[in-house]
Amino acid sequence: MNTIRLATVFVLMIPAVLLSSNHDFVVERFTHPDLIPAHIASVTQDSTGFLWFATSDGLYRYDGIRFEVYKSEVRNPASLPNNNIRAVFTDDRGRLWVLPQGGGLSLFNPTRGDFTNFVPDGDHPESVTGTYDFRSIQQSGEHLVISSHGGDAYFEFNLNTLDFTRKSLPATRERHFIQSSVVLRARDGSDWVGTDQSGLIHIRTDGSYRRFSPDQNNLNTDRVSALMESSDGTIWIGTVQAGLLRMAPGEPGPRRIRALDRLNGFSRSTIYAIQQDERGNIWIGSNLGIVIYDPSGGELVLHFQFNPSTIRSLSSNEVRSIFTDSNGIVWVGTRNAGLNKLKIRGAFENILTAEFDRDGELSRGFVRAIHLSDDELWIGTEGGGIHILDSDNYALIRSIDTQSRYPSGLQSNEITSFTPDPDGGLWIGTWGGGLHYYHPDSPDLMVYRYEAANSQSLSDDRIQFVHIDSRGQYWVGTENGLNRFDRDTGVFQRIKSEPDDTGTLAGNSLQTLGFLEKSPGIFWVASWQGLSLYDADSNRATRYLSDPVDLNTLSSNHVISLYDDGNYLWIGTFGGGLNRLDPASGRIKYYTEQTGLPNNVIFAILPDQDGNLWLSSSSGLFRFNPEDESLVNYTESDGLQGNDFWWGSAFRDAQGVLYFGGTNGLTSFNPRNITRNDYEPRVVISGLSVENETFTVADADQPVQISAGRGFITIEFASLDFSDPDKNQYAYRIAGLSTDWTYIGNRSSVSYASLPPGTHYFEVKATNSAGVWSPSQASITLVMEPFFYQTNWF
């Protein structure tokens, strides 16, 4: 048994082809060959909550952080007979059963970390190898039903007596052995046996049978590779190179599925795995990826496939196994391409950047500006100009760039801001191309630029924002100062920071989401050099700056986003996290990485309808509750466009839908549709080592004796929520040494250089990936034996 810590996980979003209205999914790939073999034949979850993977090179247990590896050992009858594992299965008593190639049936003993191996009594002459190459396993009542690839038979295994019963298969006219690839015991007690060369055999409870094969003219193949009975009693039949068939109760024979056969090549595909989900959909794993089929509507739902031109695709089309864990996560094993994890994307919707222009995909790079107008969604990018999409289906309506003829006149493809005008037009800020005004009635854009010889022109062509205040005054923020704009005359009055005058703005490098009207004529102004409260009537400002020796000042002068909730001013910084300013008292409170914030860069702050603040950063989105100061971090693995969001790129529409732009596209969502992960995972002690000696940890009621003089102790633990294990949080304590919990973030182990002699009760608790503390706790008792001179005799 070896332990491998999971050091590298590649997180990718998979854009499955959405074929009808249903869930979309997010996928994580586990493809590191040093962690787990690439061939995953089977997956299960045990009663504790660990995941187990049957691979071509051993059995792997996974706790979300580490892999525990079990392999065959020379001259050890309590190890696995073979490293090539055909299947792994958990029965309804929580026991773990394993099918090693040619090795019969193995039962895992968790208290010892070894196996008890079972084979049928005696060798049958019709078994060509003299071994038992079991292929599939299923529980039916008090029995396991097991297929055998050889011997003209399949087997029952009694879970009470631990004995095999051989079930002979009816002979064929051909003189060859019948190799059962898969056996399904239906709810009516009859057995369906899929064979490798003799078609499908239905054996009724009275011993009578019916064969389905090409020579019976009722099946188009003699090779059956997968079987499943759905909730309505339909038998689903996966074949080798003949696709999927089904046979409903009362039907005379299997029939094809037209909707599936319309998929290119599916009628000739090989099916390896079939599963029904809680919605009644049928998941089909084949050599063409994963297809999800809705039998009630007779339509395809999703099709996941490998695409060599993009990393946002399945790791391979060669799907070998599908398993859904207790939290609804779907695990997909492949042939020689590792493991994939599918999670429901939830309420997040994305418009992703793409390598090629396609409807609903952005032609280039970062999303910098967002605006919703009637039924059009305007998206400004850095370098790709403007994309106007249908707000209902995100289909591309048209694009505007420097080469466009209608409207013409765009001076830069780097778009920084959109601001609607009361007359129905739109102000467009660019980086380096000045300020533009668009009106749908005009074929040309009106352009305002910086002119070196004109002091009444814009102060800079790098536009950050346009703001129309409550008195109708226009304000234009740039990378080089603030401008008061008279639209009637086209005159700009420049308002600049003066280093020697503390009554001027703190800085000239203004920020897109950093200009707020506090009251008529009074404005909060954010800049790269600090925060200002500006009085437009007196043209004077009060500066708020960072002072390293004064904790009641800003955590950073790089202020890049603002939000005023009516009581506090919330301040997003670049490198200093989130600040909360009480304008009445002038007191400031910080929220940084040191206090639990996932990232110290806050690009944007938007409120939702329930009083939460949504923060965009370089580590995804944060939902922050100002009342209890709780925080939930959403990342790419939850369905976002990526983890990196971008400067000034946020928008809230009239219905409360939030939009955030990032380096891979745009994410939008209604916060009220974002459900909290309330899954309560089990917390486990997953490993114990003392001076590099590993102890088996299975029975928490049994103390672990550690001899005197042994020092360095490491205890490993895990929260068995596999949604996003890096987000699981932990706390621990040792009774007798401390009554308080020590909170250690997502670190999943603790080490002690030495513990005093005596009995020590170690406890650990954990959260799920949403930060919700589970009621489950794990514990282990360590008994540190004393030296003889530390006993009562001395």
Tab-separated table of N, CA and C in Angstrom, residues 299-410:
chain	number	residue	atom	x	y	z
A	299	GLU	N	-35.072	12.463	-27.135
A	299	GLU	CA	-34.120	13.417	-27.701
A	299	GLU	C	-32.797	13.380	-26.955
A	300	LEU	N	-31.753	13.826	-27.650
A	300	LEU	CA	-30.437	13.946	-27.052
A	300	LEU	C	-30.390	15.184	-26.176
A	301	VAL	N	-29.656	15.090	-25.088
A	301	VAL	CA	-29.520	16.212	-24.161
A	301	VAL	C	-28.140	16.842	-24.276
A	302	LEU	N	-27.109	16.047	-24.125
A	302	LEU	CA	-25.734	16.523	-24.191
A	302	LEU	C	-24.869	15.491	-24.886
A	303	HIS	N	-23.793	15.979	-25.520
A	303	HIS	CA	-22.806	15.084	-26.100
A	303	HIS	C	-21.424	15.652	-25.796
A	304	PHE	N	-20.680	14.953	-24.956
A	304	PHE	CA	-19.311	15.338	-24.644
A	304	PHE	C	-18.370	14.547	-25.538
A	305	GLN	N	-17.436	15.274	-26.191
A	305	GLN	CA	-16.463	14.590	-27.035
A	305	GLN	C	-15.083	15.212	-26.863
A	306	PHE	N	-14.076	14.419	-27.164
A	306	PHE	CA	-12.706	14.903	-27.219
A	306	PHE	C	-12.515	15.713	-28.493
A	307	ASN	N	-11.862	16.854	-28.370
A	307	ASN	CA	-11.579	17.699	-29.518
A	307	ASN	C	-10.099	18.053	-29.484
A	308	PRO	N	-9.306	17.556	-30.427
A	308	PRO	CA	-7.860	17.774	-30.380
A	308	PRO	C	-7.444	19.231	-30.542
A	309	SER	N	-8.335	20.083	-31.026
A	309	SER	CA	-7.965	21.482	-31.264
A	309	SER	C	-8.194	22.364	-30.052
A	310	THR	N	-8.779	21.830	-28.990
A	310	THR	CA	-9.018	22.652	-27.811
A	310	THR	C	-8.890	21.821	-26.547
A	311	ILE	N	-8.339	22.441	-25.516
A	311	ILE	CA	-8.216	21.748	-24.234
A	311	ILE	C	-9.555	21.680	-23.516
A	312	ARG	N	-10.524	22.467	-23.967
A	312	ARG	CA	-11.847	22.444	-23.334
A	312	ARG	C	-12.701	21.324	-23.934
A	313	SER	N	-12.232	20.109	-23.750
A	313	SER	CA	-12.954	18.948	-24.258
A	313	SER	C	-12.603	17.755	-23.393
A	314	LEU	N	-13.337	16.649	-23.548
A	314	LEU	CA	-13.032	15.441	-22.783
A	314	LEU	C	-11.589	15.004	-23.026
A	315	SER	N	-11.002	14.370	-22.040
A	315	SER	CA	-9.624	13.900	-22.192
A	315	SER	C	-9.521	12.799	-23.249
A	316	SER	N	-10.626	12.099	-23.511
A	316	SER	CA	-10.642	11.052	-24.532
A	316	SER	C	-12.083	10.692	-24.847
A	317	ASN	N	-12.324	10.219	-26.060
A	317	ASN	CA	-13.637	9.677	-26.404
A	317	ASN	C	-13.832	8.260	-25.879
A	318	GLU	N	-12.727	7.617	-25.494
A	318	GLU	CA	-12.791	6.209	-25.077
A	318	GLU	C	-13.228	6.118	-23.616
A	319	VAL	N	-14.518	6.277	-23.385
A	319	VAL	CA	-15.069	6.238	-22.030
A	319	VAL	C	-15.320	4.789	-21.625
A	320	ARG	N	-14.827	4.423	-20.432
A	320	ARG	CA	-14.961	3.042	-19.963
A	320	ARG	C	-15.889	2.895	-18.757
A	321	SER	N	-16.089	3.938	-17.974
A	321	SER	CA	-16.915	3.811	-16.774
A	321	SER	C	-17.554	5.146	-16.433
A	322	ILE	N	-18.740	5.070	-15.829
A	322	ILE	CA	-19.484	6.240	-15.370
A	322	ILE	C	-20.010	5.927	-13.972
A	323	PHE	N	-19.773	6.832	-13.020
A	323	PHE	CA	-20.242	6.616	-11.652
A	323	PHE	C	-20.646	7.956	-11.041
A	324	THR	N	-21.785	7.978	-10.331
A	324	THR	CA	-22.253	9.182	-9.657
A	324	THR	C	-22.080	9.012	-8.159
A	325	ASP	N	-21.359	9.956	-7.517
A	325	ASP	CA	-21.102	9.819	-6.086
A	325	ASP	C	-22.247	10.395	-5.261
A	326	SER	N	-22.099	10.377	-3.947
A	326	SER	CA	-23.179	10.767	-3.042
A	326	SER	C	-23.510	12.246	-3.110
A	327	ASN	N	-22.645	13.050	-3.709
A	327	ASN	CA	-22.897	14.475	-3.860
A	327	ASN	C	-23.343	14.836	-5.272
A	328	GLY	N	-23.628	13.825	-6.097
A	328	GLY	CA	-24.119	14.074	-7.446
A	328	GLY	C	-23.052	14.355	-8.467
A	329	ILE	N	-21.787	14.191	-8.104
A	329	ILE	CA	-20.689	14.384	-9.051
A	329	ILE	C	-20.532	13.125	-9.891
A	330	VAL	N	-20.377	13.299	-11.189
A	330	VAL	CA	-20.236	12.166	-12.102
A	330	VAL	C	-18.753	11.969	-12.417
A	331	TRP	N	-18.262	10.755	-12.159
A	331	TRP	CA	-16.869	10.397	-12.417
A	331	TRP	C	-16.812	9.522	-13.660
A	332	VAL	N	-15.925	9.875	-14.565
A	332	VAL	CA	-15.831	9.198	-15.861
A	332	VAL	C	-14.415	8.667	-16.043
A	333	GLY	N	-14.306	7.349	-16.141
A	333	GLY	CA	-13.016	6.725	-16.411
A	333	GLY	C	-12.836	6.485	-17.893
A	334	THR	N	-11.623	6.644	-18.371
A	334	THR	CA	-11.341	6.478	-19.796
A	334	THR	C	-10.250	5.438	-20.014
A	335	ARG	N	-10.113	5.039	-21.249
A	335	ARG	CA	-9.030	4.146	-21.645
A	335	ARG	C	-7.804	4.986	-21.979
A	336	ASN	N	-6.794	4.893	-21.130
A	336	ASN	CA	-5.484	5.520	-21.349
A	336	ASN	C	-5.516	7.037	-21.418
A	337	ALA	N	-6.537	7.647	-20.843
A	337	ALA	CA	-6.574	9.114	-20.808
A	337	ALA	C	-7.018	9.638	-19.448
A	338	GLY	N	-6.967	8.797	-18.439
A	338	GLY	CA	-7.215	9.254	-17.085
A	338	GLY	C	-8.679	9.383	-16.716
A	339	LEU	N	-8.887	10.185	-15.695
A	339	LEU	CA	-10.175	10.316	-15.044
A	339	LEU	C	-10.730	11.717	-15.264
A	340	ASN	N	-12.056	11.809	-15.418
A	340	ASN	CA	-12.732	13.096	-15.554
A	340	ASN	C	-13.824	13.207	-14.489
A	341	LYS	N	-14.081	14.431	-14.050
A	341	LYS	CA	-15.105	14.691	-13.041
A	341	LYS	C	-16.085	15.711	-13.606
A	342	LEU	N	-17.372	15.373	-13.620
A	342	LEU	CA	-18.395	16.264	-14.158
A	342	LEU	C	-19.284	16.780	-13.038
A	343	LYS	N	-19.423	18.102	-12.965
A	343	LYS	CA	-20.306	18.739	-12.006
A	343	LYS	C	-21.305	19.609	-12.756
A	344	ILE	N	-22.525	19.694	-12.224
A	344	ILE	CA	-23.511	20.575	-12.821
A	344	ILE	C	-23.020	22.016	-12.718
A	345	ARG	N	-23.082	22.720	-13.838
A	345	ARG	CA	-22.578	24.094	-13.866
A	345	ARG	C	-23.407	25.019	-12.997
A	346	GLY	N	-24.670	24.730	-12.805
A	346	GLY	CA	-25.512	25.594	-11.986
A	346	GLY	C	-26.035	26.772	-12.784
A	347	ALA	N	-26.154	27.912	-12.115
A	347	ALA	CA	-26.820	29.071	-12.730
A	347	ALA	C	-25.859	29.993	-13.460
A	348	PHE	N	-24.584	29.659	-13.488
A	348	PHE	CA	-23.626	30.511	-14.192
A	348	PHE	C	-23.729	30.278	-15.703
A	349	GLU	N	-23.818	31.368	-16.451
A	349	GLU	CA	-23.808	31.292	-17.909
A	349	GLU	C	-22.563	32.000	-18.413
A	350	ASN	N	-21.966	31.448	-19.461
A	350	ASN	CA	-20.720	31.994	-19.976
A	350	ASN	C	-20.796	32.277	-21.465
A	351	ILE	N	-20.157	33.354	-21.863
A	351	ILE	CA	-19.838	33.593	-23.266
A	351	ILE	C	-18.321	33.577	-23.318
A	352	LEU	N	-17.761	32.529	-23.910
A	352	LEU	CA	-16.322	32.318	-23.845
A	352	LEU	C	-15.614	32.910	-25.044
A	353	THR	N	-14.373	33.339	-24.819
A	353	THR	CA	-13.525	33.723	-25.940
A	353	THR	C	-13.183	32.464	-26.717
A	354	ALA	N	-12.918	32.604	-27.994
A	354	ALA	CA	-12.682	31.440	-28.859
A	354	ALA	C	-11.536	31.720	-29.805
A	355	GLU	N	-10.990	30.633	-30.351
A	355	GLU	CA	-9.904	30.772	-31.308
A	355	GLU	C	-10.416	31.223	-32.670
A	356	PHE	N	-11.688	30.997	-32.932
A	356	PHE	CA	-12.297	31.373	-34.198
A	356	PHE	C	-13.608	32.092	-33.911
A	357	ASP	N	-13.982	33.044	-34.759
A	357	ASP	CA	-15.253	33.748	-34.595
A	357	ASP	C	-16.405	32.785	-34.833
A	358	ARG	N	-17.303	32.703	-33.843
A	358	ARG	CA	-18.529	31.935	-33.997
A	358	ARG	C	-19.619	32.658	-33.240
A	359	ASP	N	-20.863	32.441	-33.606
A	359	ASP	CA	-21.957	33.092	-32.902
A	359	ASP	C	-21.869	32.811	-31.417
A	360	GLY	N	-22.014	33.869	-30.650
A	360	GLY	CA	-22.027	33.707	-29.205
A	360	GLY	C	-20.660	33.528	-28.589
A	361	GLU	N	-19.597	33.618	-29.375
A	361	GLU	CA	-18.257	33.522	-28.826
A	361	GLU	C	-17.481	34.764	-29.238
A	362	LEU	N	-16.660	35.260	-28.341
A	362	LEU	CA	-15.956	36.503	-28.568
A	362	LEU	C	-14.681	36.254	-29.359
A	363	SER	N	-14.370	37.184	-30.237
A	363	SER	CA	-13.266	36.945	-31.155
A	363	SER	C	-11.912	37.134	-30.511
A	364	ARG	N	-11.858	37.877	-29.433
A	364	ARG	CA	-10.560	38.107	-28.839
A	364	ARG	C	-10.680	38.430	-27.366
A	365	GLY	N	-9.731	37.923	-26.664
A	365	GLY	CA	-9.267	38.287	-25.365
A	365	GLY	C	-10.230	38.729	-24.289
A	366	PHE	N	-9.752	39.688	-23.505
A	366	PHE	CA	-10.369	40.037	-22.246
A	366	PHE	C	-11.627	40.873	-22.456
A	367	VAL	N	-12.627	40.608	-21.624
A	367	VAL	CA	-13.837	41.422	-21.631
A	367	VAL	C	-13.624	42.578	-20.662
A	368	ARG	N	-13.743	43.808	-21.182
A	368	ARG	CA	-13.413	44.995	-20.396
A	368	ARG	C	-14.624	45.863	-20.081
A	369	ALA	N	-15.680	45.779	-20.916
A	369	ALA	CA	-16.851	46.638	-20.724
A	369	ALA	C	-18.116	45.874	-21.079
A	370	ILE	N	-19.208	46.155	-20.336
A	370	ILE	CA	-20.468	45.427	-20.494
A	370	ILE	C	-21.620	46.413	-20.414
A	371	HIS	N	-22.602	46.238	-21.292
A	371	HIS	CA	-23.794	47.094	-21.254
A	371	HIS	C	-24.979	46.309	-21.826
A	372	LEU	N	-26.134	46.438	-21.178
A	372	LEU	CA	-27.359	45.800	-21.647
A	372	LEU	C	-28.347	46.874	-22.045
A	373	SER	N	-28.792	46.815	-23.289
A	373	SER	CA	-29.724	47.811	-23.817
A	373	SER	C	-30.870	47.096	-24.510
A	374	ASP	N	-32.083	47.190	-23.915
A	374	ASP	CA	-33.249	46.509	-24.473
A	374	ASP	C	-32.942	45.026	-24.666
A	375	ASP	N	-32.879	44.582	-25.916
A	375	ASP	CA	-32.641	43.164	-26.170
A	375	ASP	C	-31.238	42.910	-26.709
A	376	GLU	N	-30.321	43.855	-26.483
A	376	GLU	CA	-28.955	43.712	-26.970
A	376	GLU	C	-27.959	43.765	-25.811
A	377	LEU	N	-26.994	42.862	-25.850
A	377	LEU	CA	-25.904	42.849	-24.896
A	377	LEU	C	-24.642	43.323	-25.615
A	378	TRP	N	-24.092	44.452	-25.139
A	378	TRP	CA	-22.881	45.022	-25.723
A	378	TRP	C	-21.690	44.579	-24.890
A	379	ILE	N	-20.672	44.047	-25.557
A	379	ILE	CA	-19.472	43.573	-24.880
A	379	ILE	C	-18.257	44.243	-25.511
A	380	GLY	N	-17.503	44.958	-24.690
A	380	GLY	CA	-16.276	45.600	-25.149
A	380	GLY	C	-15.071	44.782	-24.738
A	381	THR	N	-14.175	44.545	-25.664
A	381	THR	CA	-13.006	43.705	-25.405
A	381	THR	C	-11.716	44.500	-25.533
A	382	GLU	N	-10.653	43.926	-25.043
A	382	GLU	CA	-9.334	44.526	-25.197
A	382	GLU	C	-8.705	44.012	-26.485
A	383	GLY	N	-8.846	44.779	-27.549
A	383	GLY	CA	-8.232	44.429	-28.823
A	383	GLY	C	-9.184	43.864	-29.841
A	384	GLY	N	-10.396	43.464	-29.427
A	384	GLY	CA	-11.340	42.863	-30.367
A	384	GLY	C	-12.526	43.739	-30.685
A	385	GLY	N	-12.519	45.007	-30.219
A	385	GLY	CA	-13.618	45.901	-30.505
A	385	GLY	C	-14.865	45.564	-29.706
A	386	ILE	N	-16.026	45.805	-30.329
A	386	ILE	CA	-17.320	45.652	-29.668
A	386	ILE	C	-18.095	44.524	-30.326
A	387	HIS	N	-18.717	43.673	-29.495
A	387	HIS	CA	-19.594	42.613	-29.987
A	387	HIS	C	-20.986	42.863	-29.424
A	388	ILE	N	-21.971	42.873	-30.301
A	388	ILE	CA	-23.361	43.094	-29.896
A	388	ILE	C	-24.103	41.783	-30.086
A	389	LEU	N	-24.658	41.261	-28.971
A	389	LEU	CA	-25.293	39.954	-28.964
A	389	LEU	C	-26.767	40.081	-28.621
A	390	ASP	N	-27.552	39.131	-29.101
A	390	ASP	CA	-28.937	39.013	-28.673
A	390	ASP	C	-28.934	38.602	-27.205
A	391	SER	N	-29.578	39.395	-26.358
A	391	SER	CA	-29.514	39.144	-24.922
A	391	SER	C	-30.275	37.893	-24.504
A	392	ASP	N	-31.139	37.371	-25.358
A	392	ASP	CA	-31.894	36.161	-25.020
A	392	ASP	C	-31.103	34.891	-25.284
A	393	ASN	N	-30.478	34.804	-26.447
A	393	ASN	CA	-29.788	33.560	-26.806
A	393	ASN	C	-28.287	33.736	-27.036
A	394	TYR	N	-27.784	34.962	-26.843
A	394	TYR	CA	-26.361	35.276	-26.984
A	394	TYR	C	-25.844	35.052	-28.408
A	395	ALA	N	-26.732	35.062	-29.383
A	395	ALA	CA	-26.293	34.981	-30.780
A	395	ALA	C	-25.699	36.322	-31.195
A	396	LEU	N	-24.618	36.272	-31.954
A	396	LEU	CA	-23.948	37.493	-32.392
A	396	LEU	C	-24.787	38.221	-33.424
A	397	ILE	N	-25.094	39.505	-33.152
A	397	ILE	CA	-25.859	40.330	-34.081
A	397	ILE	C	-24.909	41.048	-35.033
A	398	ARG	N	-23.923	41.737	-34.474
A	398	ARG	CA	-22.921	42.408	-35.298
A	398	ARG	C	-21.744	42.794	-34.414
A	399	SER	N	-20.651	43.190	-35.057
A	399	SER	CA	-19.461	43.657	-34.355
A	399	SER	C	-19.071	45.033	-34.870
A	400	ILE	N	-18.421	45.790	-34.027
A	400	ILE	CA	-17.919	47.119	-34.398
A	400	ILE	C	-16.440	47.160	-34.061
A	401	ASP	N	-15.621	47.508	-35.048
A	401	ASP	CA	-14.199	47.707	-34.792
A	401	ASP	C	-13.698	48.849	-35.657
A	402	THR	N	-12.408	49.036	-35.676
A	402	THR	CA	-11.846	50.181	-36.400
A	402	THR	C	-12.039	50.069	-37.909
A	403	GLN	N	-12.380	48.896	-38.410
A	403	GLN	CA	-12.611	48.713	-39.841
A	403	GLN	C	-14.084	48.799	-40.226
A	404	SER	N	-14.950	48.970	-39.241
A	404	SER	CA	-16.383	48.945	-39.517
A	404	SER	C	-16.811	50.166	-40.321
A	405	ARG	N	-17.807	49.957	-41.188
A	405	ARG	CA	-18.386	51.066	-41.958
A	405	ARG	C	-19.633	51.624	-41.288
A	406	TYR	N	-20.291	50.777	-40.490
A	406	TYR	CA	-21.459	51.272	-39.759
A	406	TYR	C	-21.487	50.672	-38.369
A	407	PRO	N	-21.385	51.529	-37.366
A	407	PRO	CA	-20.981	52.934	-37.511
A	407	PRO	C	-19.475	53.028	-37.752
A	408	SER	N	-19.060	54.055	-38.398
A	408	SER	CA	-17.639	54.234	-38.694
A	408	SER	C	-17.021	55.197	-37.691
A	409	GLY	N	-15.709	55.164	-37.604
A	409	GLY	CA	-15.005	56.154	-36.803
A	409	GLY	C	-14.406	55.647	-35.515
A	410	LEU	N	-14.541	54.341	-35.175
A	410	LEU	CA	-13.943	53.846	-33.938
A	410	LEU	C	-12.422	53.957	-34.035
